[in-house]
Tab-separated table of C-alpha atoms in Angstrom:
chain	number	residue	atom	x	y	z
A	161	MET	CA	-0.122	0.013	0.085
A	162	PRO	CA	2.738	2.543	0.693
A	163	MET	CA	4.342	1.793	-2.911
A	164	THR	CA	0.566	2.473	-4.321
A	165	MET	CA	0.397	5.554	-2.560
A	166	SER	CA	3.710	6.777	-3.601
A	167	ARG	CA	3.134	5.885	-7.165
A	168	ALA	CA	-0.318	7.839	-7.059
A	169	ARG	CA	1.293	11.024	-5.467
A	170	VAL	CA	3.995	10.990	-8.429
A	171	ALA	CA	1.439	10.306	-11.192
A	172	ARG	CA	-0.779	13.145	-9.956
A	173	ARG	CA	2.204	15.120	-9.964
A	174	ILE	CA	3.098	14.250	-13.362
A	175	ALA	CA	-0.429	14.746	-14.873
A	176	THR	CA	-0.619	18.129	-13.235
A	177	ALA	CA	2.350	19.312	-14.849
A	178	ALA	CA	1.098	17.719	-18.421
A	179	ALA	CA	-2.133	19.890	-17.702
A	180	PHE	CA	-0.612	23.082	-17.080
A	181	GLY	CA	2.696	22.674	-19.639
A	182	GLY	CA	5.201	21.690	-17.468
A	183	GLY	CA	7.886	18.858	-18.750
A	184	GLY	CA	10.386	18.303	-16.074
A	185	VAL	CA	8.902	16.086	-13.551
A	186	GLY	CA	11.998	13.357	-13.042
A	187	LEU	CA	11.508	9.747	-11.316
A	188	LEU	CA	14.726	9.119	-10.852
A	189	GLY	CA	18.073	10.564	-9.181
A	190	VAL	CA	21.133	11.388	-11.476
A	191	ALA	CA	22.959	8.813	-10.548
A	192	THR	CA	20.374	5.913	-11.138
A	193	VAL	CA	19.982	7.900	-14.912
A	194	GLY	CA	23.301	7.252	-15.593
A	195	VAL	CA	23.047	3.588	-14.741
A	196	LEU	CA	19.818	3.538	-17.049
A	197	LEU	CA	21.689	4.964	-20.028
A	198	THR	CA	24.374	2.669	-20.178
A	199	GLU	CA	21.943	-0.478	-19.735
A	200	VAL	CA	19.718	1.060	-22.236
A	201	ARG	CA	22.545	1.145	-24.843
A	202	LEU	CA	23.390	-2.353	-24.101
A	203	ALA	CA	20.046	-3.864	-24.279
A	204	ARG	CA	19.328	-1.988	-27.519
A	205	ARG	CA	21.933	-4.217	-29.190
A	206	THR	CA	20.124	-7.052	-27.925
A	207	VAL	CA	16.362	-6.567	-28.165
A	208	GLY	CA	13.790	-4.695	-30.447
A	209	GLY	CA	15.757	-4.987	-33.403
A	210	SER	CA	13.048	-6.620	-35.500
A	211	SER	CA	12.792	-4.697	-38.982
A	212	ASP	CA	9.627	-6.741	-40.027
A	213	ILE	CA	6.603	-4.656	-41.410
A	214	PRO	CA	3.706	-5.313	-39.263
A	215	PRO	CA	0.777	-7.138	-41.286
A	216	CYS	CA	-1.775	-5.354	-42.545
A	217	ALA	CA	-5.229	-6.339	-40.825
A	218	ASP	CA	-7.295	-3.268	-42.076
A	219	GLY	CA	-10.665	-4.577	-43.899
A	220	ARG	CA	-14.012	-5.553	-42.380
A	221	TYR	CA	-14.866	-8.218	-40.079
A	222	GLY	CA	-18.174	-10.072	-39.639
A	223	ALA	CA	-19.250	-9.097	-42.901
A	224	ALA	CA	-21.685	-11.905	-42.582
A	225	PHE	CA	-23.827	-9.755	-39.725
A	226	GLY	CA	-24.273	-7.387	-42.342
A	227	HIS	CA	-26.934	-9.163	-44.235
A	228	ARG	CA	-29.163	-9.705	-40.757
A	229	HIS	CA	-30.360	-6.024	-40.553
A	230	ASP	CA	-29.674	-2.590	-41.994
A	231	ARG	CA	-27.537	-1.046	-39.183
A	232	PRO	CA	-24.245	0.421	-40.231
A	233	PRO	CA	-20.856	-1.236	-39.460
A	234	LEU	CA	-19.451	-0.269	-36.508
A	235	ARG	CA	-16.038	1.575	-36.911
A	236	LEU	CA	-12.730	0.635	-35.109
A	237	GLY	CA	-9.681	2.353	-35.172
A	238	PHE	CA	-5.989	1.612	-33.640
A	239	LEU	CA	-3.367	4.136	-32.874
A	240	GLY	CA	0.044	3.848	-31.133
A	241	ASP	CA	3.485	1.984	-31.220
A	242	SER	CA	4.458	-1.374	-32.706
A	243	THR	CA	2.620	-3.142	-30.128
A	244	ALA	CA	-0.644	-1.530	-31.416
A	245	ALA	CA	0.703	-2.192	-34.985
A	246	GLY	CA	1.117	-6.029	-34.145
A	247	GLN	CA	4.931	-6.042	-34.525
A	248	GLY	CA	6.394	-9.360	-34.256
A	249	VAL	CA	3.724	-11.940	-35.983
A	250	HIS	CA	3.467	-12.562	-39.418
A	251	ARG	CA	-0.521	-12.914	-39.910
A	252	PRO	CA	-2.721	-10.244	-40.132
A	253	SER	CA	-5.397	-12.322	-37.808
A	254	GLN	CA	-2.635	-12.718	-35.319
A	255	THR	CA	-2.388	-8.802	-34.468
A	256	PRO	CA	-4.505	-7.259	-31.626
A	257	GLY	CA	-6.383	-5.004	-34.038
A	258	ALA	CA	-7.562	-7.858	-35.949
A	259	LEU	CA	-8.356	-9.919	-32.761
A	260	LEU	CA	-10.349	-7.209	-31.304
A	261	ALA	CA	-12.212	-6.218	-34.235
A	262	SER	CA	-13.427	-10.304	-34.584
A	263	GLY	CA	-14.271	-10.362	-30.804
A	264	LEU	CA	-16.202	-7.001	-31.282
A	265	ALA	CA	-18.157	-7.994	-34.354
A	266	ALA	CA	-18.915	-11.691	-32.495
A	267	LEU	CA	-20.132	-9.691	-29.567
A	268	SER	CA	-22.169	-7.017	-31.269
A	269	GLU	CA	-23.572	-8.912	-34.438
A	270	LEU	CA	-22.243	-6.068	-36.615
A	271	PRO	CA	-19.854	-5.767	-39.419
A	272	VAL	CA	-16.778	-3.946	-37.913
A	273	ASP	CA	-14.365	-1.885	-40.277
A	274	PHE	CA	-11.244	-1.878	-38.883
A	275	ARG	CA	-8.312	0.764	-39.635
A	276	ASN	CA	-4.664	0.905	-38.164
A	277	VAL	CA	-2.589	3.823	-38.235
A	278	ALA	CA	-0.076	2.874	-35.420
A	279	LEU	CA	3.668	3.391	-36.280
A	280	PRO	CA	6.619	0.594	-34.812
A	281	GLY	CA	8.614	3.041	-33.121
A	282	ALA	CA	6.422	5.804	-32.523
A	283	GLN	CA	6.224	7.756	-29.216
A	284	SER	CA	3.410	9.750	-27.925
A	285	ASP	CA	4.497	12.908	-29.798
A	286	ASP	CA	3.610	11.058	-33.046
A	287	LEU	CA	-0.450	10.619	-31.788
A	288	ALA	CA	-1.180	14.048	-33.099
A	289	ARG	CA	-0.151	13.022	-36.726
A	290	GLN	CA	-2.083	9.531	-36.233
A	291	VAL	CA	-5.270	11.505	-35.140
A	292	GLU	CA	-5.032	13.472	-37.978
A	293	LEU	CA	-5.034	10.298	-40.398
A	294	MET	CA	-7.938	8.884	-38.223
A	295	LEU	CA	-9.994	12.254	-38.373
A	296	ALA	CA	-8.994	13.133	-41.851
A	297	ASP	CA	-12.721	11.708	-43.397
A	298	SER	CA	-15.492	13.159	-41.457
A	299	ALA	CA	-17.801	10.602	-43.218
A	300	ALA	CA	-15.583	7.583	-41.506
A	301	THR	CA	-15.190	8.734	-37.995
A	302	PRO	CA	-14.059	5.610	-35.603
A	303	ASP	CA	-17.138	4.871	-33.335
A	304	VAL	CA	-14.181	3.764	-30.827
A	305	CYS	CA	-10.487	3.647	-30.755
A	306	VAL	CA	-8.050	1.789	-29.044
A	307	ILE	CA	-4.318	3.597	-28.279
A	308	MET	CA	-1.240	1.562	-27.418
A	309	ILE	CA	1.708	3.772	-26.477
A	310	GLY	CA	4.319	4.537	-23.936
A	311	ALA	CA	7.009	2.271	-24.140
A	312	ASN	CA	9.055	3.791	-26.328
A	313	ASP	CA	8.635	6.928	-24.408
A	314	VAL	CA	10.422	5.026	-21.581
A	315	THR	CA	13.289	3.847	-23.295
A	316	HIS	CA	13.878	7.334	-25.162
A	317	ARG	CA	13.582	9.074	-21.958
A	318	MET	CA	10.630	11.307	-23.033
A	319	ALA	CA	9.611	13.409	-19.937
A	320	PRO	CA	6.598	11.645	-18.758
A	321	ALA	CA	4.783	14.941	-18.612
A	322	GLN	CA	5.402	15.519	-22.136
A	323	SER	CA	4.428	12.016	-22.596
A	324	VAL	CA	1.167	12.291	-20.950
A	325	ARG	CA	0.431	15.648	-22.154
A	326	HIS	CA	0.508	14.608	-26.131
A	327	LEU	CA	-1.510	11.474	-24.921
A	328	ALA	CA	-4.498	13.426	-23.100
A	329	GLU	CA	-4.565	15.849	-26.036
A	330	ALA	CA	-5.169	12.704	-28.499
A	331	VAL	CA	-7.740	11.358	-26.153
A	332	ARG	CA	-9.546	14.933	-26.245
A	333	ARG	CA	-9.413	15.202	-29.919
A	334	LEU	CA	-11.162	11.910	-30.583
A	335	ARG	CA	-13.686	12.467	-28.301
A	336	ALA	CA	-14.239	15.678	-29.268
A	337	ALA	CA	-15.299	13.736	-32.548
A	338	ASP	CA	-17.712	11.700	-30.481
A	339	CYS	CA	-15.368	8.700	-30.708
A	340	GLU	CA	-15.064	6.535	-27.622
A	341	VAL	CA	-11.425	5.886	-26.481
A	342	ILE	CA	-9.767	2.928	-24.634
A	343	VAL	CA	-6.091	3.396	-23.698
A	344	GLY	CA	-3.776	0.191	-23.473
A	345	THR	CA	-1.402	1.955	-21.103
A	346	CYS	CA	2.316	1.572	-20.855
A	347	PRO	CA	3.579	-2.460	-20.361
A	348	ASP	CA	5.969	-3.321	-17.916
A	349	LEU	CA	9.179	-3.009	-19.626
A	350	GLY	CA	10.797	-4.849	-16.661
A	351	THR	CA	9.459	-8.538	-18.499
A	352	ILE	CA	12.180	-8.129	-21.334
A	353	GLU	CA	14.118	-11.186	-21.110
A	354	PRO	CA	17.606	-9.682	-22.536
A	355	VAL	CA	17.358	-6.725	-20.233
A	356	TYR	CA	19.061	-7.201	-16.678
A	357	GLN	CA	19.414	-5.683	-13.751
A	358	PRO	CA	19.534	-2.871	-12.544
A	359	LEU	CA	17.492	-1.799	-15.618
A	360	ARG	CA	15.181	-4.446	-15.362
A	361	TRP	CA	14.091	-2.813	-11.693
A	362	VAL	CA	14.432	0.807	-13.216
A	363	ALA	CA	12.304	-0.088	-16.390
A	364	ARG	CA	9.582	-1.791	-14.372
A	365	ARG	CA	9.446	1.367	-11.910
A	366	LEU	CA	9.474	3.822	-14.810
A	367	SER	CA	6.690	2.264	-17.153
A	368	ARG	CA	4.633	1.604	-14.153
A	369	GLN	CA	4.692	5.142	-12.984
A	370	LEU	CA	3.960	6.453	-16.580
A	371	ALA	CA	1.132	3.855	-16.974
A	372	ALA	CA	-0.354	5.586	-13.571
A	373	ALA	CA	0.307	9.237	-14.871
A	374	GLN	CA	-1.166	7.816	-18.155
A	375	THR	CA	-4.439	6.707	-16.925
A	376	ILE	CA	-4.996	10.235	-14.808
A	377	GLY	CA	-4.375	12.035	-18.185
A	378	VAL	CA	-6.969	9.527	-20.148
A	379	ILE	CA	-9.737	9.459	-17.346
A	380	GLU	CA	-9.503	13.149	-16.985
A	381	SER	CA	-9.688	13.975	-20.767
A	382	GLY	CA	-12.819	11.519	-21.194
A	383	GLY	CA	-11.534	8.098	-22.033
A	384	ARG	CA	-10.975	4.816	-20.645
A	385	THR	CA	-7.653	2.722	-19.868
A	386	VAL	CA	-6.801	-0.700	-19.172
A	387	SER	CA	-3.603	-1.614	-17.543
A	388	LEU	CA	-1.334	-4.195	-19.581
A	389	GLY	CA	1.793	-3.697	-17.492
A	390	ASP	CA	1.146	-6.566	-14.776
A	391	LEU	CA	-0.735	-8.545	-17.524
A	392	LEU	CA	2.200	-8.653	-19.553
A	393	GLY	CA	4.304	-9.291	-16.263
A	394	PRO	CA	3.961	-12.437	-14.609
A	395	GLU	CA	2.264	-14.247	-17.528
A	396	PHE	CA	5.280	-13.043	-19.888
A	397	GLU	CA	7.777	-14.065	-17.125
A	398	ALA	CA	6.672	-17.470	-16.424
A	399	ARG	CA	5.952	-18.515	-20.193
A	400	PRO	CA	8.721	-16.090	-22.353
A	401	ARG	CA	8.758	-18.704	-25.000
A	402	GLU	CA	5.317	-18.541	-25.847
A	403	LEU	CA	4.145	-14.757	-25.157
A	404	PHE	CA	7.206	-13.068	-26.555
A	405	GLY	CA	7.653	-13.297	-30.432
A	406	PRO	CA	11.357	-14.281	-32.134
A	407	ASP	CA	12.831	-10.793	-31.011
A	408	ASN	CA	12.237	-11.353	-27.203
A	409	TYR	CA	10.702	-7.957	-27.202
A	410	HIS	CA	7.368	-7.693	-29.066
A	411	PRO	CA	4.659	-10.179	-27.932
A	412	SER	CA	4.002	-13.357	-29.663
A	413	ALA	CA	0.404	-14.170	-31.223
A	414	GLU	CA	-0.616	-15.606	-27.828
A	415	GLY	CA	0.950	-12.898	-26.096
A	416	TYR	CA	-1.046	-10.384	-28.440
A	417	ALA	CA	-4.339	-12.528	-27.523
A	418	THR	CA	-3.769	-11.994	-24.158
A	419	ALA	CA	-3.524	-8.281	-24.131
A	420	ALA	CA	-6.657	-8.565	-26.719
A	421	MET	CA	-8.694	-10.445	-24.400
A	422	ALA	CA	-8.050	-8.101	-21.431
A	423	VAL	CA	-9.251	-5.298	-23.689
A	424	LEU	CA	-12.216	-6.655	-25.180
A	425	PRO	CA	-14.928	-6.366	-22.364
A	426	THR	CA	-13.479	-2.546	-21.909
A	427	LEU	CA	-14.195	-1.852	-25.654
A	428	CYS	CA	-17.688	-3.421	-25.764
A	429	ALA	CA	-18.467	-1.568	-22.537
A	430	SER	CA	-17.796	1.690	-24.034
A	431	LEU	CA	-20.125	0.866	-26.864
A	432	GLY	CA	-22.597	-0.314	-24.551
A	433	LEU	CA	-22.016	-4.062	-25.630
A	434	TRP	CA	-21.089	-5.484	-22.242
A	435	PRO	CA	-23.659	-6.748	-19.707
A	436	GLU	CA	-25.056	-4.264	-17.485
A	437	GLU	CA	-25.252	-6.741	-14.518
A	438	GLU	CA	-21.262	-6.798	-14.109
A	439	ARG	CA	-21.432	-4.721	-11.227
A	440	PRO	CA	-18.333	-3.616	-9.174
A	441	GLU	CA	-17.333	-6.656	-6.584
A	442	PRO	CA	-15.416	-5.204	-3.551
A	443	ALA	CA	-14.158	-8.427	-2.633
A	444	ARG	CA	-11.970	-8.557	-6.004
A	445	GLY	CA	-10.639	-4.691	-5.094
A	446	GLU	CA	-13.164	-3.392	-7.175
A	447	GLY	CA	-15.192	0.243	-6.470
A	448	LEU	CA	-14.652	4.024	-6.626
A	449	LEU	CA	-11.567	5.566	-5.516
A	450	PRO	CA	-9.919	8.521	-6.103
A	451	VAL	CA	-8.390	8.880	-9.617
A	452	GLU	CA	-4.500	8.672	-8.636
A	453	GLN	CA	-5.276	5.945	-6.182
A	454	ALA	CA	-7.142	3.773	-9.143
A	455	ALA	CA	-4.478	4.522	-11.384
A	456	ALA	CA	-1.701	3.537	-9.161
A	457	GLU	CA	-3.468	0.174	-8.329
A	458	ALA	CA	-4.438	-0.354	-11.976
A	459	ALA	CA	-0.311	0.085	-13.103
A	460	SER	CA	0.154	-3.048	-10.861
A	461	GLU	CA	-2.275	-5.297	-11.916
A	462	GLY	CA	-2.776	-5.868	-15.433
A	463	GLY	CA	-6.000	-6.306	-17.020
A	464	THR	CA	-7.709	-3.564	-14.672
A	465	GLU	CA	-9.921	-0.968	-16.291
A	466	VAL	CA	-10.471	2.505	-15.218
A	467	THR	CA	-13.144	4.654	-15.859
A	468	ALA	CA	-14.295	8.188	-15.134
A	469	SER	CA	-16.933	8.550	-12.604
A	470	ARG	CA	-17.828	11.974	-10.701
A	471	ALA	CA	-14.825	13.784	-10.276
A	472	PRO	CA	-12.466	13.349	-8.401
A	473	TRP	CA	-13.395	9.574	-8.041
A	474	ALA	CA	-12.791	7.043	-10.994
A	475	LEU	CA	-14.590	3.400	-11.302
A	476	LEU	CA	-11.565	0.747	-11.108
A	477	LYS	CA	-13.132	-2.546	-12.293
A	478	HIS	CA	-11.199	-6.218	-13.401
A	479	ARG	CA	-13.646	-7.133	-16.216
A	480	ARG	CA	-13.936	-11.034	-16.753
A	481	ARG	CA	-12.136	-11.916	-19.858
A	482	ARG	CA	-13.975	-13.668	-22.783
A	483	GLN	CA	-12.551	-16.099	-25.194
A	484	LEU	CA	-11.774	-14.302	-28.669
A	485	PRO	CA	-13.197	-15.570	-31.848
A	486	GLU	CA	-10.800	-16.595	-34.474
A	487	PRO	CA	-10.620	-13.686	-36.737
A	488	GLU	CA	-12.024	-14.083	-40.602
A	489	PRO	CA	-10.169	-12.910	-43.653
A	490	THR	CA	-10.792	-9.336	-44.091
A	491	ASP	CA	-12.216	-7.674	-46.894
A	492	PRO	CA	-10.129	-4.648	-47.588
A	493	SER	CA	-12.519	-3.610	-50.479
A	494	SER	CA	-15.298	-3.188	-48.156
A	495	VAL	CA	-14.021	-0.315	-46.111
A	496	THR	CA	-14.961	3.245	-46.695
A	497	GLY	CA	-12.433	5.785	-45.847
């Protein structure tokens, strides 16, 4: 609990600095930063070296549902970095976007038009460009967007307040376009196999702190978050050969499926497609908490959703995962915009 409260206080300071234009909120001392930079240089020689172009999964999913009624397809957009793009797998159906588009189509019984503008290597300052692309066609504005971002901000030492500011602005712009937004917060970089101590401890601390600050910024900008940190922590550490891809950095097909299963309930809930009877359960640690406390707790437990309630409160939930359907082949010609 003391660690959670400490993380909550730092996350609030970062989010406040982001809101008021600051950028110099540091998380580590000078000596620790020196060690971090040395270890980062060594780690970069070992991990993250994949130059593979992620498979394109854009297209229409659940096309068969279109023959049942006259309702228009749902539109799902993806923004972010290499994880959002699906780098590390070779088939479009294995990417998180395809998995979520198929799951959304199955649960809504509507076709889903999917578009991904994520860029491998992107940091949060690229989100403005991605939002422009996503909203370029006013006749094809997404109903809901998923953003996965943050890992490159940590490894490239972007000031956390600056990182949160870019993300919050992207969420606000999408919400102003009447688009629901779900953010998969910064993953736990302490799980990457070739990263050794002391960088492993530092990377875990930095990524969880950024995830908590991201959560505050997103909630206060009208979005929802799902923590990917701890979800991709113990499970990835216990089964690295299954959940990491060949480069030992990006998730494997099973790793992406694990993340997508955690995001799907929140994605559907944002569109009113999840059972309303799924109420908060105090015995599972769910309920209303101050925003910064909810953010800090979510950063430590993967698959945790944080949704805005009446300020300064937020709702912390552990939605129950459902098995994802197998993605069907996409029909790129059926997508407009």
